Amino acid sequence: MAILPIRIYGEPVLRKRAKEITLMDEKIQRLASEMLGTLRNAGGIGLSANQVGEELRVFVVDRSLFQTDDSPLIIINPEIVDTHGEQTEEEGCLSIPGTYADVTRPLELTVKGIDLNEKEIIVEAKGLLSRVLAHEIDHLNGILFIDHLSSIKRKLLSKKLKKLSTR
Ligand code: NI
């Protein structure tokens, strides 16, 4: 199975709003499985399709890293339907290597979407999973975790970010 190259900060695809998936074909199945392999290879928790250069609304989460349920979570055309509370924890991103910062996210969140069998799924997440889902859905809307930081904090990271975007 192919390991896909992960797109790094500065690449325009990370700033695109990914498109709804309207046809569940072999291409989507293969993309999801390659994304999962790429995610595990990179040792990350979540990966969205635009991080591997595909402007499609799908992301994968490796739940084995933090939950007893270790089946991977693959959500197509995800939608946040409910949120509760707040949490602030340090966050990073495979597309912004070596950069970490505190980000405030919903403490609990409910996401609706479809799975690879075209069945509707509803995921009620808390804590870290809630954070990961919010982070991945942001990706599909062209939003990166650094966008949630204050301008002062972003400024502190600007040298690092510039380096990444001009590799
Ligand atoms: Ni990310």
Tab-separated table of C-alpha atoms and ligand atoms in Angstrom:
chain	number	residue	atom	x	y	z
A	1	MET	CA	0.000	0.000	0.000
A	2	ALA	CA	1.308	3.402	-0.934
A	3	ILE	CA	2.408	5.866	1.709
A	4	LEU	CA	1.279	9.273	0.458
A	5	PRO	CA	3.411	12.389	0.798
A	6	ILE	CA	2.022	14.694	3.487
A	7	ARG	CA	1.570	18.283	2.341
A	8	ILE	CA	3.374	20.841	4.452
A	9	TYR	CA	2.377	24.345	5.563
A	10	GLY	CA	2.636	26.760	2.657
A	11	GLU	CA	1.118	24.392	0.094
A	12	PRO	CA	-2.104	25.942	-1.290
A	13	VAL	CA	-4.145	22.714	-1.032
A	14	LEU	CA	-4.110	23.055	2.769
A	15	ARG	CA	-6.028	26.318	2.416
A	16	LYS	CA	-8.732	24.976	0.092
A	17	ARG	CA	-12.227	24.060	1.174
A	18	ALA	CA	-12.466	20.374	0.304
A	19	LYS	CA	-15.415	19.223	-1.795
A	20	GLU	CA	-18.294	16.975	-0.776
A	21	ILE	CA	-17.907	13.372	-1.865
A	22	THR	CA	-20.875	12.481	-4.056
A	23	LEU	CA	-19.768	9.129	-5.398
A	24	MET	CA	-18.420	6.371	-3.192
A	25	ASP	CA	-16.232	4.483	-5.608
A	26	GLU	CA	-13.052	2.467	-5.526
A	27	LYS	CA	-10.982	5.629	-5.642
A	28	ILE	CA	-12.416	6.802	-2.303
A	29	GLN	CA	-11.936	3.364	-0.728
A	30	ARG	CA	-8.312	3.329	-1.853
A	31	LEU	CA	-7.710	6.916	-0.755
A	32	ALA	CA	-9.075	6.162	2.741
A	33	SER	CA	-6.930	3.080	3.132
A	34	GLU	CA	-3.813	4.869	1.889
A	35	MET	CA	-4.543	7.785	4.207
A	36	LEU	CA	-4.756	5.372	7.130
A	37	GLY	CA	-1.436	3.776	6.183
A	38	THR	CA	0.134	7.213	5.775
A	39	LEU	CA	-1.217	8.326	9.156
A	40	ARG	CA	0.152	5.266	10.952
A	41	ASN	CA	3.479	5.562	9.173
A	42	ALA	CA	3.738	9.170	10.360
A	43	GLY	CA	2.668	8.264	13.904
A	44	GLY	CA	-0.156	10.788	13.901
A	45	ILE	CA	-3.692	10.667	15.308
A	46	GLY	CA	-5.659	12.180	12.434
A	47	LEU	CA	-5.231	13.008	8.751
A	48	SER	CA	-7.505	14.803	6.303
A	49	ALA	CA	-7.566	14.260	2.539
A	50	ASN	CA	-6.254	17.709	1.677
A	51	GLN	CA	-3.155	16.918	3.749
A	52	VAL	CA	-2.321	14.371	1.058
A	53	GLY	CA	-3.313	16.680	-1.778
A	54	GLU	CA	-6.920	15.552	-2.368
A	55	GLU	CA	-9.588	18.215	-2.072
A	56	LEU	CA	-12.212	15.800	-0.763
A	57	ARG	CA	-14.207	15.808	2.470
A	58	VAL	CA	-12.856	12.745	4.225
A	59	PHE	CA	-10.583	12.245	7.199
A	60	VAL	CA	-9.188	9.297	9.119
A	61	VAL	CA	-8.441	8.956	12.827
A	62	ASP	CA	-6.315	6.284	14.469
A	63	ARG	CA	-8.227	5.697	17.686
A	64	SER	CA	-5.816	3.019	18.917
A	65	LEU	CA	-3.536	5.788	20.169
A	66	PHE	CA	-5.924	6.924	22.867
A	67	GLN	CA	-8.962	4.693	23.217
A	68	THR	CA	-9.756	1.097	23.893
A	69	ASP	CA	-11.699	0.960	20.635
A	70	ASP	CA	-8.826	0.627	18.209
A	71	SER	CA	-10.816	0.421	14.972
A	72	PRO	CA	-9.937	3.350	12.716
A	73	LEU	CA	-12.500	6.066	12.271
A	74	ILE	CA	-13.133	7.173	8.689
A	75	ILE	CA	-15.702	9.912	8.202
A	76	ILE	CA	-16.890	11.181	4.840
A	77	ASN	CA	-18.655	14.544	4.469
A	78	PRO	CA	-18.474	15.221	8.220
A	79	GLU	CA	-20.654	17.821	9.873
A	80	ILE	CA	-20.498	19.089	13.434
A	81	VAL	CA	-24.048	18.886	14.782
A	82	ASP	CA	-23.479	19.719	18.447
A	83	THR	CA	-20.767	20.995	20.784
A	84	HIS	CA	-20.470	21.440	24.546
A	85	GLY	CA	-17.940	23.157	26.747
A	86	GLU	CA	-14.323	24.017	26.138
A	87	GLN	CA	-10.887	22.521	26.593
A	88	THR	CA	-7.464	24.018	26.030
A	89	GLU	CA	-4.570	21.681	25.308
A	90	GLU	CA	-1.391	21.672	23.305
A	91	GLU	CA	-1.908	20.726	19.680
A	92	GLY	CA	0.239	19.922	16.673
A	93	CYS	CA	-0.291	18.909	13.056
A	94	LEU	CA	1.506	16.599	10.629
A	95	SER	CA	1.412	19.436	8.080
A	96	ILE	CA	3.149	21.847	10.483
A	97	PRO	CA	5.975	19.697	11.841
A	98	GLY	CA	7.788	20.783	14.968
A	99	THR	CA	5.163	23.370	15.897
A	100	TYR	CA	2.915	23.080	18.943
A	101	ALA	CA	0.585	25.499	20.683
A	102	ASP	CA	-2.367	25.566	23.055
A	103	VAL	CA	-5.683	25.596	21.210
A	104	THR	CA	-9.168	25.892	22.687
A	105	ARG	CA	-11.644	23.348	21.288
A	106	PRO	CA	-15.055	21.993	22.287
A	107	LEU	CA	-14.865	19.580	25.231
A	108	GLU	CA	-17.576	17.448	23.648
A	109	LEU	CA	-18.695	17.330	20.090
A	110	THR	CA	-21.075	15.325	17.941
A	111	VAL	CA	-20.170	14.678	14.319
A	112	LYS	CA	-22.439	13.271	11.665
A	113	GLY	CA	-21.145	11.838	8.402
A	114	ILE	CA	-21.049	8.683	6.339
A	115	ASP	CA	-18.721	5.708	6.428
A	116	LEU	CA	-17.146	3.750	3.591
A	117	ASN	CA	-20.304	1.619	3.318
A	118	GLU	CA	-22.353	4.777	2.727
A	119	LYS	CA	-24.050	4.345	6.089
A	120	GLU	CA	-24.744	7.381	8.218
A	121	ILE	CA	-22.595	7.501	11.330
A	122	ILE	CA	-22.873	9.699	14.368
A	123	VAL	CA	-19.844	10.011	16.632
A	124	GLU	CA	-20.183	11.495	20.101
A	125	ALA	CA	-16.707	12.478	21.172
A	126	LYS	CA	-15.164	13.803	24.374
A	127	GLY	CA	-11.745	15.076	25.334
A	128	LEU	CA	-8.940	14.192	22.941
A	129	LEU	CA	-11.218	12.616	20.318
A	130	SER	CA	-13.373	15.749	20.314
A	131	ARG	CA	-10.217	17.819	19.759
A	132	VAL	CA	-9.004	15.591	16.934
A	133	LEU	CA	-12.364	15.651	15.131
A	134	ALA	CA	-12.564	19.454	15.362
A	135	HIS	CA	-8.977	19.733	14.059
A	136	GLU	CA	-9.669	17.445	11.071
A	137	ILE	CA	-12.938	19.163	10.125
A	138	ASP	CA	-11.057	22.467	10.243
A	139	HIS	CA	-8.589	21.001	7.724
A	140	LEU	CA	-11.445	20.222	5.330
A	141	ASN	CA	-12.412	23.887	5.517
A	142	GLY	CA	-8.869	25.081	4.842
A	143	ILE	CA	-8.284	26.030	8.481
A	144	LEU	CA	-5.109	25.168	10.396
A	145	PHE	CA	-4.675	25.055	14.176
A	146	ILE	CA	-2.398	28.088	14.104
A	147	ASP	CA	-5.372	30.133	12.835
A	148	HIS	CA	-6.886	29.791	16.315
A	149	LEU	CA	-3.931	31.480	18.019
A	150	SER	CA	-3.757	35.115	19.037
A	151	SER	CA	-1.797	37.361	16.687
A	152	ILE	CA	0.944	37.665	19.318
A	153	LYS	CA	1.342	33.907	19.557
A	154	ARG	CA	1.275	33.561	15.785
A	155	LYS	CA	3.956	36.180	15.536
A	156	LEU	CA	6.165	34.128	17.845
A	157	LEU	CA	5.806	31.215	15.436
A	158	SER	CA	6.195	33.259	12.271
A	159	LYS	CA	9.893	32.496	11.724
A	160	LYS	CA	9.284	28.773	12.042
A	161	LEU	CA	6.264	28.945	9.702
A	162	LYS	CA	8.153	30.944	7.128
A	163	LYS	CA	10.877	28.332	7.139
A	164	LEU	CA	8.325	25.592	6.539
A	165	SER	CA	6.603	27.426	3.719
A	166	THR	CA	9.821	28.163	1.852
A	167	ARG	CA	11.473	24.766	2.088
B	1	NI	NI	-3.549	18.658	11.222
